[in-house]
Short mmCIF file of C-alpha atoms in Angstrom, two decimals:
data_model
loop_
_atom_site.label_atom_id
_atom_site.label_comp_id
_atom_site.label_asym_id
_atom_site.label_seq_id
_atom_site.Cartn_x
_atom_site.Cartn_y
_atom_site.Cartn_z
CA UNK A 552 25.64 -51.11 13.55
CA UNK A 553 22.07 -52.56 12.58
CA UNK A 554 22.69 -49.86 8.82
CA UNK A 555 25.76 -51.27 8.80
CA UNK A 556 24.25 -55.08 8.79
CA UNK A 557 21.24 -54.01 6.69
CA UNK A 558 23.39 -52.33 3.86
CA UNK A 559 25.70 -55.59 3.85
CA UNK A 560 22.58 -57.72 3.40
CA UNK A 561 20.82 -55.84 1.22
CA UNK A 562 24.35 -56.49 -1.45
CA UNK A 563 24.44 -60.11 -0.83
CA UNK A 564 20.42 -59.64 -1.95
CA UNK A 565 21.39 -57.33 -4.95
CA UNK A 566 24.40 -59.83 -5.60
CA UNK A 567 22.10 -63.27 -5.21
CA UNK A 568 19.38 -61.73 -7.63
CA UNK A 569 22.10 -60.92 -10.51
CA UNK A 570 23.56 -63.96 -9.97
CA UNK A 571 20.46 -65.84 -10.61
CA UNK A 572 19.38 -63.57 -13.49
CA UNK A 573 23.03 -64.37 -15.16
CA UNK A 574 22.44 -68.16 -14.51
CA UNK A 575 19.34 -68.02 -16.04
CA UNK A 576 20.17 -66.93 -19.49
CA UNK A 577 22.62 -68.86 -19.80
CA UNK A 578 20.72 -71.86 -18.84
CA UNK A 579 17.80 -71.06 -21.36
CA UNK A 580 19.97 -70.32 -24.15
CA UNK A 581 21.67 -74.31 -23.05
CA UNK A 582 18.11 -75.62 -23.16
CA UNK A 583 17.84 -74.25 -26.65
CA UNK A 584 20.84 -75.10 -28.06
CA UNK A 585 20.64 -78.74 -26.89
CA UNK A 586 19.34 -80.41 -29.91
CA UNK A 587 22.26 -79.55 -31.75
CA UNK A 588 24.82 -80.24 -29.23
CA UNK A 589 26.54 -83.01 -31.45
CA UNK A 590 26.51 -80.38 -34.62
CA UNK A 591 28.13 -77.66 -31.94
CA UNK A 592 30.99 -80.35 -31.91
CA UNK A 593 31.35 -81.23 -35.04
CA UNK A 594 32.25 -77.91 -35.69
CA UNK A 595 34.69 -77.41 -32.60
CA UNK A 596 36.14 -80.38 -33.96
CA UNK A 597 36.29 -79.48 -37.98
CA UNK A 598 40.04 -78.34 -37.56
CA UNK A 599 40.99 -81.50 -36.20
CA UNK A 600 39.11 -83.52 -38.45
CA UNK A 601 39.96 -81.70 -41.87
CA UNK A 602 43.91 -82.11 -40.96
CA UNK A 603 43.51 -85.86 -40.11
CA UNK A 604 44.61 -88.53 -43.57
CA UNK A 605 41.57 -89.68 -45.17
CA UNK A 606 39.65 -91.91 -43.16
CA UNK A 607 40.74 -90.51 -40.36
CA UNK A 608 38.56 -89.72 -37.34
CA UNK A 609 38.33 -89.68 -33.68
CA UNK A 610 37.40 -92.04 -30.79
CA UNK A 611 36.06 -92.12 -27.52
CA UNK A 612 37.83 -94.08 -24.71
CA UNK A 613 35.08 -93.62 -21.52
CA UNK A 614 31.97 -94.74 -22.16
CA UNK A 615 30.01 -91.64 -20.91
CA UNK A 616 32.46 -89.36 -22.95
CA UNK A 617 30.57 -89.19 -26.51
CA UNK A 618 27.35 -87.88 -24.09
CA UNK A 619 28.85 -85.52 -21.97
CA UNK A 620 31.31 -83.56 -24.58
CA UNK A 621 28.74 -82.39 -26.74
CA UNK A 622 26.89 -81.56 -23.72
CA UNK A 623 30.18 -79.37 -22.16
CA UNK A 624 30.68 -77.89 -25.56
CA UNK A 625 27.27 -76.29 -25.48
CA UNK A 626 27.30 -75.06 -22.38
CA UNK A 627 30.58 -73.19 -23.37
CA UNK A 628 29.14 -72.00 -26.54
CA UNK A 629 25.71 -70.59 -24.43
CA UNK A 630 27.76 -68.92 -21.91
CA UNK A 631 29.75 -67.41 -24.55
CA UNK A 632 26.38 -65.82 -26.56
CA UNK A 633 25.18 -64.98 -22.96
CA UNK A 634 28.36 -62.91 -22.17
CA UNK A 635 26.90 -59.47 -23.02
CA UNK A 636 24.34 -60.34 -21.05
CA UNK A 637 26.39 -61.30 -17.89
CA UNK A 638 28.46 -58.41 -18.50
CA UNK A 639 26.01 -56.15 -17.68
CA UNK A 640 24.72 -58.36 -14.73
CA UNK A 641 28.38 -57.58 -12.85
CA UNK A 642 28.15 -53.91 -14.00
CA UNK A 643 24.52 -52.94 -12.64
CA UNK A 644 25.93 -54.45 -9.57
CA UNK A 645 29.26 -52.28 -9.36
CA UNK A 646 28.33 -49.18 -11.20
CA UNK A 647 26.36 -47.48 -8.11
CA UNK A 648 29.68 -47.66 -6.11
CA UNK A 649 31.86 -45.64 -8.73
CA UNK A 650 32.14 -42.14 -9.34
CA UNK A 651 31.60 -40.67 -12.78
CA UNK A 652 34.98 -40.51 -14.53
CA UNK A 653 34.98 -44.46 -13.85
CA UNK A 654 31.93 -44.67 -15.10
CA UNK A 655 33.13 -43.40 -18.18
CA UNK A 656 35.95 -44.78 -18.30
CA UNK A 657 34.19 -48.95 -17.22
CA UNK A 658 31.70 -49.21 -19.56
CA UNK A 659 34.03 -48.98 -23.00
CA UNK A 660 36.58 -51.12 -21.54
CA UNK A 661 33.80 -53.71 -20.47
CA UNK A 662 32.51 -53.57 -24.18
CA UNK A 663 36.48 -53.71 -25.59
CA UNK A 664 36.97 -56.69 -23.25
CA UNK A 665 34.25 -59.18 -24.41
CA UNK A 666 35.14 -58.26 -27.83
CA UNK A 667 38.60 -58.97 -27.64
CA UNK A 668 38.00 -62.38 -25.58
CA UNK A 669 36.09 -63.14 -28.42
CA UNK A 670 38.35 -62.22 -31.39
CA UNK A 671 41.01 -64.20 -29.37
CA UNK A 672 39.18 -67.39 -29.65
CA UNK A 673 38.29 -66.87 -33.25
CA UNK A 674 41.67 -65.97 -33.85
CA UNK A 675 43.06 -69.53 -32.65
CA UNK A 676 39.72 -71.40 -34.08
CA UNK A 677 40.47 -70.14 -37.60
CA UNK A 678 44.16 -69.48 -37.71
CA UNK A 679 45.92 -71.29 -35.32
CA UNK A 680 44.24 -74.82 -35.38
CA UNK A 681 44.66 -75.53 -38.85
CA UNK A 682 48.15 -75.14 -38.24
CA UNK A 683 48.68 -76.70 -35.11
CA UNK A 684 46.87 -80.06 -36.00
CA UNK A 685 48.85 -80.13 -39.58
CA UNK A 686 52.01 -79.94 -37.62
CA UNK A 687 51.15 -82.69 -34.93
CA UNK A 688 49.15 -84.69 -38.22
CA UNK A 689 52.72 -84.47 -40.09
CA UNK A 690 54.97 -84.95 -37.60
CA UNK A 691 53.40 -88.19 -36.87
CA UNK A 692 55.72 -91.58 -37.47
CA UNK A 693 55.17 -93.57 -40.46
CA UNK A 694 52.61 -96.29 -39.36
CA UNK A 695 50.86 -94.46 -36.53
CA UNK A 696 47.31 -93.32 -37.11
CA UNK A 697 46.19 -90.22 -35.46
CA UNK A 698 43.09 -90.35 -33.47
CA UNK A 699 42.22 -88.54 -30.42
CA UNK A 700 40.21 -88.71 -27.92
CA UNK A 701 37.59 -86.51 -27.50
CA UNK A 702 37.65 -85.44 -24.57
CA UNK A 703 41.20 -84.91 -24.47
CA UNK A 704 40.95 -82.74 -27.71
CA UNK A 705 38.08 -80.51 -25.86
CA UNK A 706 40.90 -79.94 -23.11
CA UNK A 707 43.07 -79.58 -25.74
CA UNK A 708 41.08 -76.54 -27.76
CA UNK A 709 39.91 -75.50 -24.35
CA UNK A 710 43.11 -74.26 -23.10
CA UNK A 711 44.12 -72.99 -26.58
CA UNK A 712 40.75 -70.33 -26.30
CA UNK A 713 41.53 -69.61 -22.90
CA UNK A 714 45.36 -68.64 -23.77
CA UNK A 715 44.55 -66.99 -26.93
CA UNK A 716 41.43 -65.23 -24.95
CA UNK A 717 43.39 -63.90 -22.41
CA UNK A 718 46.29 -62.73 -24.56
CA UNK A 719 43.83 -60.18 -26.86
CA UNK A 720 42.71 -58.66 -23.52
CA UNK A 721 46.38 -57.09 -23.60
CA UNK A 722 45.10 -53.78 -24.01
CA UNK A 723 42.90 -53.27 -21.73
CA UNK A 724 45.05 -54.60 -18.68
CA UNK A 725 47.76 -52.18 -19.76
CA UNK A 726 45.06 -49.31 -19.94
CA UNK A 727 43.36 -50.21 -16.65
CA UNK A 728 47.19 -49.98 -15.23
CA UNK A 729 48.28 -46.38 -16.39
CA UNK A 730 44.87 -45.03 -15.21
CA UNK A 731 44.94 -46.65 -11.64
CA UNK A 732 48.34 -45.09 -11.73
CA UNK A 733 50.28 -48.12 -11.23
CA UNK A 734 52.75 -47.69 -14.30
CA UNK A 735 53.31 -45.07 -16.29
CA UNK A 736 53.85 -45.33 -20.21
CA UNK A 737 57.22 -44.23 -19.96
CA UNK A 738 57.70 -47.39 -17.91
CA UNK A 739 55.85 -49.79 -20.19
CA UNK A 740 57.88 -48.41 -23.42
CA UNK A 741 61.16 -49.03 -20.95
CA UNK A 742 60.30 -52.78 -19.93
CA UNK A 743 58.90 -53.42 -24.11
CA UNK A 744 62.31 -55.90 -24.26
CA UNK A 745 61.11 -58.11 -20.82
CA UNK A 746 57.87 -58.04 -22.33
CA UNK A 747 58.69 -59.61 -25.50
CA UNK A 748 60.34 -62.18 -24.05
CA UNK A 749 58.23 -63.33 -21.36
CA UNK A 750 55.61 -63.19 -25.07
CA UNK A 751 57.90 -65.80 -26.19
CA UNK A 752 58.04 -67.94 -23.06
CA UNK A 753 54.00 -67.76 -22.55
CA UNK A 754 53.81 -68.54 -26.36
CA UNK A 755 56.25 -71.85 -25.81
CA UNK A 756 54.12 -73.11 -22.49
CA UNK A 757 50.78 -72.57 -23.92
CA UNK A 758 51.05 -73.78 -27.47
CA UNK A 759 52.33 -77.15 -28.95
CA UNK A 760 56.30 -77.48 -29.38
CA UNK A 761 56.30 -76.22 -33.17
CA UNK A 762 57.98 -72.51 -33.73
CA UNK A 763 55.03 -71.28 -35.81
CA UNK A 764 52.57 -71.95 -33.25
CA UNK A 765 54.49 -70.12 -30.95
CA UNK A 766 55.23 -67.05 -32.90
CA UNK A 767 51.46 -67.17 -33.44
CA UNK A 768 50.83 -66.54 -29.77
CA UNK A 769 53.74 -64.27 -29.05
CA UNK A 770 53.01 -62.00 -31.70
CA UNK A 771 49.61 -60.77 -31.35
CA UNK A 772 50.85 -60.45 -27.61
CA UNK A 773 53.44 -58.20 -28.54
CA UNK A 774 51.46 -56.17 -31.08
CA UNK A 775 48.40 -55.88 -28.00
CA UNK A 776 51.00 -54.55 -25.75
CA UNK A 777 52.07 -51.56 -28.23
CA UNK A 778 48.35 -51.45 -29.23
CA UNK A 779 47.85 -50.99 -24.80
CA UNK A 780 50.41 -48.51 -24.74
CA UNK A 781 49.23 -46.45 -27.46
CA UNK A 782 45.60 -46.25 -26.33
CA UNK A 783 46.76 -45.23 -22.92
CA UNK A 784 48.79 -42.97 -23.63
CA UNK A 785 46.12 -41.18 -25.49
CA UNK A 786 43.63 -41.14 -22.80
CA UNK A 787 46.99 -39.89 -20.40
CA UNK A 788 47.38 -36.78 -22.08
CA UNK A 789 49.53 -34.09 -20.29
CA UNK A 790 48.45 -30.89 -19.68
CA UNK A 791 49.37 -28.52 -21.67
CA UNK A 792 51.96 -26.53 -21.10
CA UNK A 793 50.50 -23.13 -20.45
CA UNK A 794 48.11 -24.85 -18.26
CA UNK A 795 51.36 -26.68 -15.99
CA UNK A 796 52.72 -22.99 -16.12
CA UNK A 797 49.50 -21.86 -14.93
CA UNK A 798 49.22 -24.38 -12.18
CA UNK A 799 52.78 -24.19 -11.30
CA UNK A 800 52.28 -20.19 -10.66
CA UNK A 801 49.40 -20.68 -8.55
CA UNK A 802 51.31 -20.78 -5.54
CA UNK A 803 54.36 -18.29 -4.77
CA UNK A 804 56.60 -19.01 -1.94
CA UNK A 805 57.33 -16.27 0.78
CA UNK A 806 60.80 -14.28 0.76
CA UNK A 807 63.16 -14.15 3.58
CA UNK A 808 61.80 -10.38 4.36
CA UNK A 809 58.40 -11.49 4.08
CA UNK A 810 58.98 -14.58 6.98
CA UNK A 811 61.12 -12.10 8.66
CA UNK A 812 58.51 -9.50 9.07
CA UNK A 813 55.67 -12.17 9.85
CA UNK A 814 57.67 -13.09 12.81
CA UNK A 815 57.83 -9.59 14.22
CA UNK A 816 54.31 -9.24 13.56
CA UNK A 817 53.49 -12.39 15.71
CA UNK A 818 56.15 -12.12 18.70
CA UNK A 819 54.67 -8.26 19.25
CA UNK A 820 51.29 -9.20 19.70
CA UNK A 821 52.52 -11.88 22.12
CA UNK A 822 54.49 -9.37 24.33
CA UNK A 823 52.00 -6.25 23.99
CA UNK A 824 48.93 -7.74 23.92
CA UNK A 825 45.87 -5.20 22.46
CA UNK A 826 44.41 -3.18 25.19
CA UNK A 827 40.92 -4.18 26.32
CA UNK A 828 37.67 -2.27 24.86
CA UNK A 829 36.57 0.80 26.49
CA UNK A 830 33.15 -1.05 27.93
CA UNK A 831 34.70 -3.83 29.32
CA UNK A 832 35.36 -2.78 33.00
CA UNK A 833 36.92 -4.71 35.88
CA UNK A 834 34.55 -6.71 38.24
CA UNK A 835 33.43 -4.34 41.19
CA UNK A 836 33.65 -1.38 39.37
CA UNK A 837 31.21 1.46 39.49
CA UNK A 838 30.81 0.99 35.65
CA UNK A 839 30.60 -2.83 36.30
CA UNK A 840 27.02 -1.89 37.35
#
């Protein structure tokens, strides 16, 4: 019991200490970037702000607002350049547990992950803003001047990277799924119709209520699932088939005559049982002695 207790504390140890090293970057790399916290949101905001009439601009409607999100927006941006980084914090602390194969298998889809998070968000900072605030800019009624808050649009853009983030890492939940053995690709081509939908529905709850915007969501989705489907089921390879003939041969069932004749063999030795060695004599014996 005290291994037991020692080998649980000595992971909450391992886990506090990568924690802390995690935290620690990513607090360093905020200290650094802190002088240019209101240039980090001048350029979150550039989308917004290029889409706006001339003259337009936004505002802040809390007095602590104009302080704290330029201060939120670089700690975003330094845990983003500290990702790597906290990446490999989580997988020094899991990798001893797994065997080899996952191994293999954890440390490309680990690298494929942060780089897809990351093409997500640049993906809906470059494409999908610029067309999103120039449909809510145009759409506005004659007379009404668009300004935002700033704090709302951080939400705003917020939620946008975190959809458009999760959506590019597609692939690798539909590869992680076909190896754990959960689905097979056979089943993912079958339910591509659901999938497409439910693209369609994420695309309308996440993104403003324009059709482009929403195709812009769905889409990639969709394309990510076939992308998922045709990575997996290149690492799923069958066998082939001389080696499922060869493994299907291995093992050769007995015939009736064979059973038959294994039966015999057993119920004889149970009624004439083999007679006892030469030099093993009864108790009391003269060649007992």
């Amino acid at each position: 019991m005290s291994d037991v207790q020692e080998t649980f504390i000595s992971h909450l140890i391992e886990m506090r200490d990568r924690l802390l090293r995690a935290v620690a970057v990513v607090v360093v790399i905020f200290v650094c970037l802190f002088p240019w916290a209101q240039d980090l949101y001048a350029l979150l905001a550039k989308p917004l702000l290029a889409a706006l009439p001339k003259g337009g601009q936004m505002i802040a409607t809390e007095v602590t607002t104009p302080f704290f999100v330029p201060v939120k927006v670089t700690m975003m941006t330094a845990f983003l350049l500290a990702l790597p980084w906290v990446f490999f914090q989580v997988w020094a602390f899991v990798a001893p547990g797994l065997y080899q194969h996952e191994k293999r298998l954890g440390v490309p889809l680990v690298i494929a992950s942060v780089i897809l998070f990351l093409l997500g968000m640049a993906f809906a900072y470059f494409l999908v803003f610029p067309v999103v605030f120039g449909f809510i800019v145009g759409v506005a009624p004659e007379g009404v001047a668009v300004m935002t808050d700033i704090g709302k649009y951080l939400d705003f853009v917020m939620t946008l990277f975190m959809a458009f983030g999760i959506t590019f890492e597609v692939p690798v939940a539909v590869v992680l799924l076909v190896k754990m053995g959960m689905v097979s690709v056979t089943k993912l081509r079958e339910i591509r119709p659901y999938v497409i939908v439910g693209a369609f529905i994420i695309g309308a709850i996440f993104t403003p209520p324009d059709v482009i915007s929403q195709f812009m969501l769905a889409m990639p989705l969709w394309v990510l699932y076939e992308l998922g489907i045709v990575v997996a089921a290149l690492i799923t390879k069958p066998k082939p088939e001389s080696e499922a003939s060869e493994s299907a041969t291995d093992y050769t069932p007995m015939s009736q005559s064979d059973m038959d004749a294994e039966l015999d063999r057993i119920e004889a030795s149970l009624i004439d049982p083999p007679p006892s060695l030469p030099d093993q004599a009864e108790p009391g014996s003269p060649n007992s002695r």
